[in-house]
mmCIF file of C-alpha atoms in Angstrom:
data_model
loop_
_atom_site.group_PDB
_atom_site.id
_atom_site.type_symbol
_atom_site.label_atom_id
_atom_site.label_comp_id
_atom_site.label_asym_id
_atom_site.label_seq_id
_atom_site.Cartn_x
_atom_site.Cartn_y
_atom_site.Cartn_z
ATOM 1 C CA ALA A 64 80.772 41.998 -47.509
ATOM 2 C CA GLY A 65 83.677 42.538 -45.232
ATOM 3 C CA ASP A 66 87.133 41.784 -44.036
ATOM 4 C CA GLY A 67 87.179 37.976 -44.013
ATOM 5 C CA ASP A 68 86.415 37.746 -40.303
ATOM 6 C CA CYS A 69 83.482 35.386 -40.862
ATOM 7 C CA GLY A 70 85.653 32.896 -42.703
ATOM 8 C CA HIS A 71 88.390 33.091 -40.096
ATOM 9 C CA THR A 72 85.992 32.524 -37.197
ATOM 10 C CA HIS A 73 84.331 29.573 -38.923
ATOM 11 C CA ALA A 74 87.720 28.034 -39.735
ATOM 12 C CA ARG A 75 88.745 28.477 -36.100
ATOM 13 C CA ALA A 76 85.519 26.740 -35.026
ATOM 14 C CA ALA A 77 86.078 23.868 -37.457
ATOM 15 C CA ARG A 78 89.624 23.309 -36.164
ATOM 16 C CA ALA A 79 88.394 23.407 -32.558
ATOM 17 C CA ILE A 80 85.689 20.839 -33.303
ATOM 18 C CA GLN A 81 88.189 18.573 -35.071
ATOM 19 C CA GLU A 82 90.581 18.754 -32.104
ATOM 20 C CA TRP A 83 87.720 18.100 -29.689
ATOM 21 C CA LEU A 84 86.611 15.024 -31.661
ATOM 22 C CA ARG A 85 90.164 13.660 -31.759
ATOM 23 C CA ALA A 86 90.490 14.057 -27.988
ATOM 24 C CA GLN A 87 87.235 12.361 -26.983
ATOM 25 C CA PRO A 88 84.090 10.820 -28.390
ATOM 26 C CA PRO A 89 81.223 13.291 -28.574
ATOM 27 C CA PRO A 90 78.320 12.886 -26.141
ATOM 28 C CA ALA A 91 75.720 10.459 -27.462
ATOM 29 C CA ALA A 92 72.731 12.332 -26.032
ATOM 30 C CA PRO A 93 71.665 15.057 -28.483
ATOM 31 C CA ALA A 94 71.072 17.712 -25.822
ATOM 32 C CA ARG A 95 74.480 17.076 -24.278
ATOM 33 C CA LEU A 96 76.113 17.161 -27.720
ATOM 34 C CA LEU A 97 74.584 20.536 -28.595
ATOM 35 C CA SER A 98 75.431 21.944 -25.155
ATOM 36 C CA ALA A 99 79.036 20.780 -25.467
ATOM 37 C CA LEU A 100 79.295 22.296 -28.945
ATOM 38 C CA ALA A 101 77.829 25.547 -27.620
ATOM 39 C CA ASP A 102 80.471 25.689 -24.884
ATOM 40 C CA LEU A 103 83.234 24.878 -27.354
ATOM 41 C CA LEU A 104 82.158 27.547 -29.845
ATOM 42 C CA LEU A 105 81.697 30.164 -27.152
ATOM 43 C CA GLU A 106 85.232 29.472 -25.954
ATOM 44 C CA LYS A 107 87.082 28.877 -29.231
ATOM 45 C CA MET A 108 85.237 30.436 -32.162
ATOM 46 C CA GLY A 109 85.297 34.072 -31.180
ATOM 47 C CA GLY A 110 83.511 36.971 -32.797
ATOM 48 C CA SER A 111 79.821 37.599 -32.842
ATOM 49 C CA SER A 112 79.320 34.372 -34.785
ATOM 50 C CA GLY A 113 80.695 32.348 -31.876
ATOM 51 C CA VAL A 114 78.327 34.039 -29.454
ATOM 52 C CA LEU A 115 75.341 33.604 -31.772
ATOM 53 C CA TYR A 116 76.072 29.938 -32.468
ATOM 54 C CA GLY A 117 76.570 29.406 -28.741
ATOM 55 C CA LEU A 118 73.195 30.977 -27.996
ATOM 56 C CA PHE A 119 71.576 29.009 -30.805
ATOM 57 C CA LEU A 120 72.962 25.641 -29.679
ATOM 58 C CA THR A 121 72.236 26.245 -25.989
ATOM 59 C CA ALA A 122 68.595 27.027 -26.755
ATOM 60 C CA ALA A 123 68.336 24.204 -29.304
ATOM 61 C CA ALA A 124 69.494 21.704 -26.689
ATOM 62 C CA ARG A 125 66.526 22.359 -24.393
ATOM 63 C CA PRO A 126 63.800 20.669 -26.488
ATOM 64 C CA LEU A 127 66.106 17.666 -26.847
ATOM 65 C CA LEU A 128 66.460 17.083 -23.096
ATOM 66 C CA ALA A 129 63.280 15.036 -22.823
ATOM 67 C CA ARG A 130 63.128 13.515 -26.297
ATOM 68 C CA SER A 131 65.055 13.321 -29.551
ATOM 69 C CA ASP A 132 62.456 12.239 -32.075
ATOM 70 C CA LEU A 133 62.201 14.085 -35.397
ATOM 71 C CA PRO A 134 59.635 16.658 -34.199
ATOM 72 C CA ALA A 135 61.963 17.516 -31.303
ATOM 73 C CA TRP A 136 64.674 18.442 -33.829
ATOM 74 C CA ALA A 137 62.260 20.857 -35.525
ATOM 75 C CA ASP A 138 61.487 22.292 -32.075
ATOM 76 C CA ALA A 139 65.221 22.588 -31.396
ATOM 77 C CA MET A 140 65.775 24.571 -34.592
ATOM 78 C CA ASP A 141 62.911 26.913 -33.729
ATOM 79 C CA ALA A 142 64.227 27.392 -30.177
ATOM 80 C CA GLY A 143 67.694 28.196 -31.468
ATOM 81 C CA ILE A 144 66.356 30.778 -33.885
ATOM 82 C CA GLN A 145 64.218 32.387 -31.196
ATOM 83 C CA ALA A 146 67.282 32.770 -28.987
ATOM 84 C CA MET A 147 69.301 34.295 -31.830
ATOM 85 C CA GLN A 148 66.536 36.775 -32.545
ATOM 86 C CA LYS A 149 66.059 37.661 -28.892
ATOM 87 C CA TYR A 150 69.705 38.206 -28.041
ATOM 88 C CA GLY A 151 71.150 39.090 -31.445
ATOM 89 C CA GLY A 152 68.464 41.527 -32.505
ATOM 90 C CA ALA A 153 68.265 40.374 -36.131
ATOM 91 C CA ALA A 154 65.196 39.146 -37.958
ATOM 92 C CA PRO A 155 64.746 37.230 -41.205
ATOM 93 C CA GLY A 156 65.353 39.631 -44.061
ATOM 94 C CA ASP A 157 68.115 41.555 -42.241
ATOM 95 C CA ARG A 158 70.852 39.947 -44.388
ATOM 96 C CA THR A 159 72.422 37.771 -41.701
ATOM 97 C CA MET A 160 73.006 34.091 -40.920
ATOM 98 C CA LEU A 161 69.471 34.110 -39.578
ATOM 99 C CA ASP A 162 68.136 34.230 -43.148
ATOM 100 C CA SER A 163 69.634 30.817 -43.918
ATOM 101 C CA LEU A 164 68.699 29.318 -40.577
ATOM 102 C CA PHE A 165 65.129 30.599 -40.770
ATOM 103 C CA ALA A 166 64.666 29.142 -44.262
ATOM 104 C CA ALA A 167 66.018 25.803 -43.061
ATOM 105 C CA ALA A 168 63.749 25.877 -40.011
ATOM 106 C CA GLN A 169 60.690 26.382 -42.181
ATOM 107 C CA ALA A 170 61.600 23.274 -44.163
ATOM 108 C CA LEU A 171 62.438 21.310 -41.007
ATOM 109 C CA ARG A 172 58.905 21.843 -39.725
ATOM 110 C CA ALA A 173 58.007 18.941 -42.039
ATOM 111 C CA LEU A 174 59.682 16.724 -39.416
ATOM 112 C CA ARG A 175 56.546 17.213 -37.338
ATOM 113 C CA SER A 176 54.455 15.389 -39.959
ATOM 114 C CA PRO A 177 53.656 11.707 -39.404
ATOM 115 C CA GLY A 178 55.915 9.522 -41.505
ATOM 116 C CA ALA A 179 58.503 12.247 -42.078
ATOM 117 C CA GLU A 180 61.912 10.987 -43.142
ATOM 118 C CA LEU A 181 64.972 12.820 -41.876
ATOM 119 C CA LEU A 182 67.290 12.851 -44.882
ATOM 120 C CA PRO A 183 64.793 14.080 -47.502
ATOM 121 C CA VAL A 184 63.527 16.796 -45.140
ATOM 122 C CA LEU A 185 67.050 17.802 -44.179
ATOM 123 C CA SER A 186 68.056 17.888 -47.852
ATOM 124 C CA THR A 187 65.184 20.270 -48.573
ATOM 125 C CA ALA A 188 66.181 22.373 -45.557
ATOM 126 C CA VAL A 189 69.761 22.644 -46.806
ATOM 127 C CA GLN A 190 68.593 23.667 -50.277
ATOM 128 C CA SER A 191 66.319 26.275 -48.687
ATOM 129 C CA ALA A 192 69.190 27.602 -46.575
ATOM 130 C CA GLU A 193 71.474 27.826 -49.599
ATOM 131 C CA ALA A 194 68.829 29.646 -51.633
ATOM 132 C CA ALA A 195 68.201 32.038 -48.743
ATOM 133 C CA ALA A 196 71.931 32.717 -48.440
ATOM 134 C CA GLU A 197 72.111 33.540 -52.141
ATOM 135 C CA ALA A 198 69.044 35.782 -51.799
ATOM 136 C CA THR A 199 70.877 37.929 -49.245
ATOM 137 C CA LYS A 200 72.898 39.288 -52.159
ATOM 138 C CA GLY A 201 69.997 41.604 -53.028
ATOM 139 C CA MET A 202 69.000 42.535 -49.467
ATOM 140 C CA GLU A 203 69.557 45.717 -47.532
ATOM 141 C CA ALA A 204 71.504 44.877 -44.383
ATOM 142 C CA GLY A 205 69.385 45.549 -41.305
ATOM 143 C CA ALA A 206 71.709 43.995 -38.726
ATOM 144 C CA GLY A 207 75.193 42.642 -38.316
ATOM 145 C CA ARG A 208 78.474 43.963 -39.599
ATOM 146 C CA ALA A 209 77.121 44.500 -43.129
ATOM 147 C CA SER A 210 74.661 47.079 -41.779
ATOM 148 C CA TYR A 211 77.632 49.437 -41.390
ATOM 149 C CA ILE A 212 78.533 49.162 -45.074
ATOM 150 C CA SER A 213 76.865 51.001 -47.939
ATOM 151 C CA SER A 214 74.449 48.672 -49.729
ATOM 152 C CA ALA A 215 76.100 49.665 -53.008
ATOM 153 C CA GLN A 216 79.216 47.827 -51.795
ATOM 154 C CA LEU A 217 77.370 44.661 -50.780
ATOM 155 C CA LEU A 218 77.656 42.688 -54.000
ATOM 156 C CA GLN A 219 78.098 39.195 -52.536
ATOM 157 C CA PRO A 220 75.750 37.098 -50.408
ATOM 158 C CA ASP A 221 76.048 37.625 -46.666
ATOM 159 C CA PRO A 222 79.039 35.597 -45.418
ATOM 160 C CA GLY A 223 77.255 34.518 -42.240
ATOM 161 C CA ALA A 224 74.273 33.256 -44.227
ATOM 162 C CA VAL A 225 76.573 31.359 -46.601
ATOM 163 C CA ALA A 226 78.493 29.892 -43.655
ATOM 164 C CA ALA A 227 75.310 28.788 -41.863
ATOM 165 C CA ALA A 228 74.108 27.067 -45.033
ATOM 166 C CA ALA A 229 77.518 25.381 -45.377
ATOM 167 C CA VAL A 230 77.302 24.101 -41.792
ATOM 168 C CA LEU A 231 73.874 22.627 -42.527
ATOM 169 C CA ARG A 232 75.220 21.061 -45.752
ATOM 170 C CA ALA A 233 78.045 19.470 -43.723
ATOM 171 C CA VAL A 234 75.537 18.034 -41.235
ATOM 172 C CA LEU A 235 73.526 16.548 -44.113
ATOM 173 C CA GLU A 236 76.622 15.067 -45.749
ATOM 174 C CA GLY A 237 77.765 13.636 -42.438
ATOM 175 C CA LEU A 238 74.433 11.917 -41.919
ATOM 176 C CA GLN A 239 74.361 10.551 -45.458
#
């Protein structure tokens, strides 16, 4: 769908996170962790993805200030998506990273149910995000860089949606 910029910015972010983790232990408090990651990505990632992830993580940190139970993580995901929509201008179905994140958020709402278990819910969320990323292959781009390209040339899934799903998969694998 483009020039490889999405892959380069995500690789830059991954290297920055690795360096950060080697230099110091991450904050233990979830809100502080997300805020620190937001600052790091805003500074080091670059591109519109860095800004959007920064906005997402900053907003996602707010519900985690007072509590970090499972429902709070569902609230954090919803808050992050709302910020991305507000400031980024995309909506689900626009063929962007938001498609993957929105699908994951819908699955993560199960965390608000009594007796919810994190890993099974997160696994379902990751599968939903991956399916949503693949579904972008057939979408008309309504936002983002792909919206400047003829839909006849958009033969692959949206790179941002694939990358967002990959980030969620990495979180799941890290927790397992």
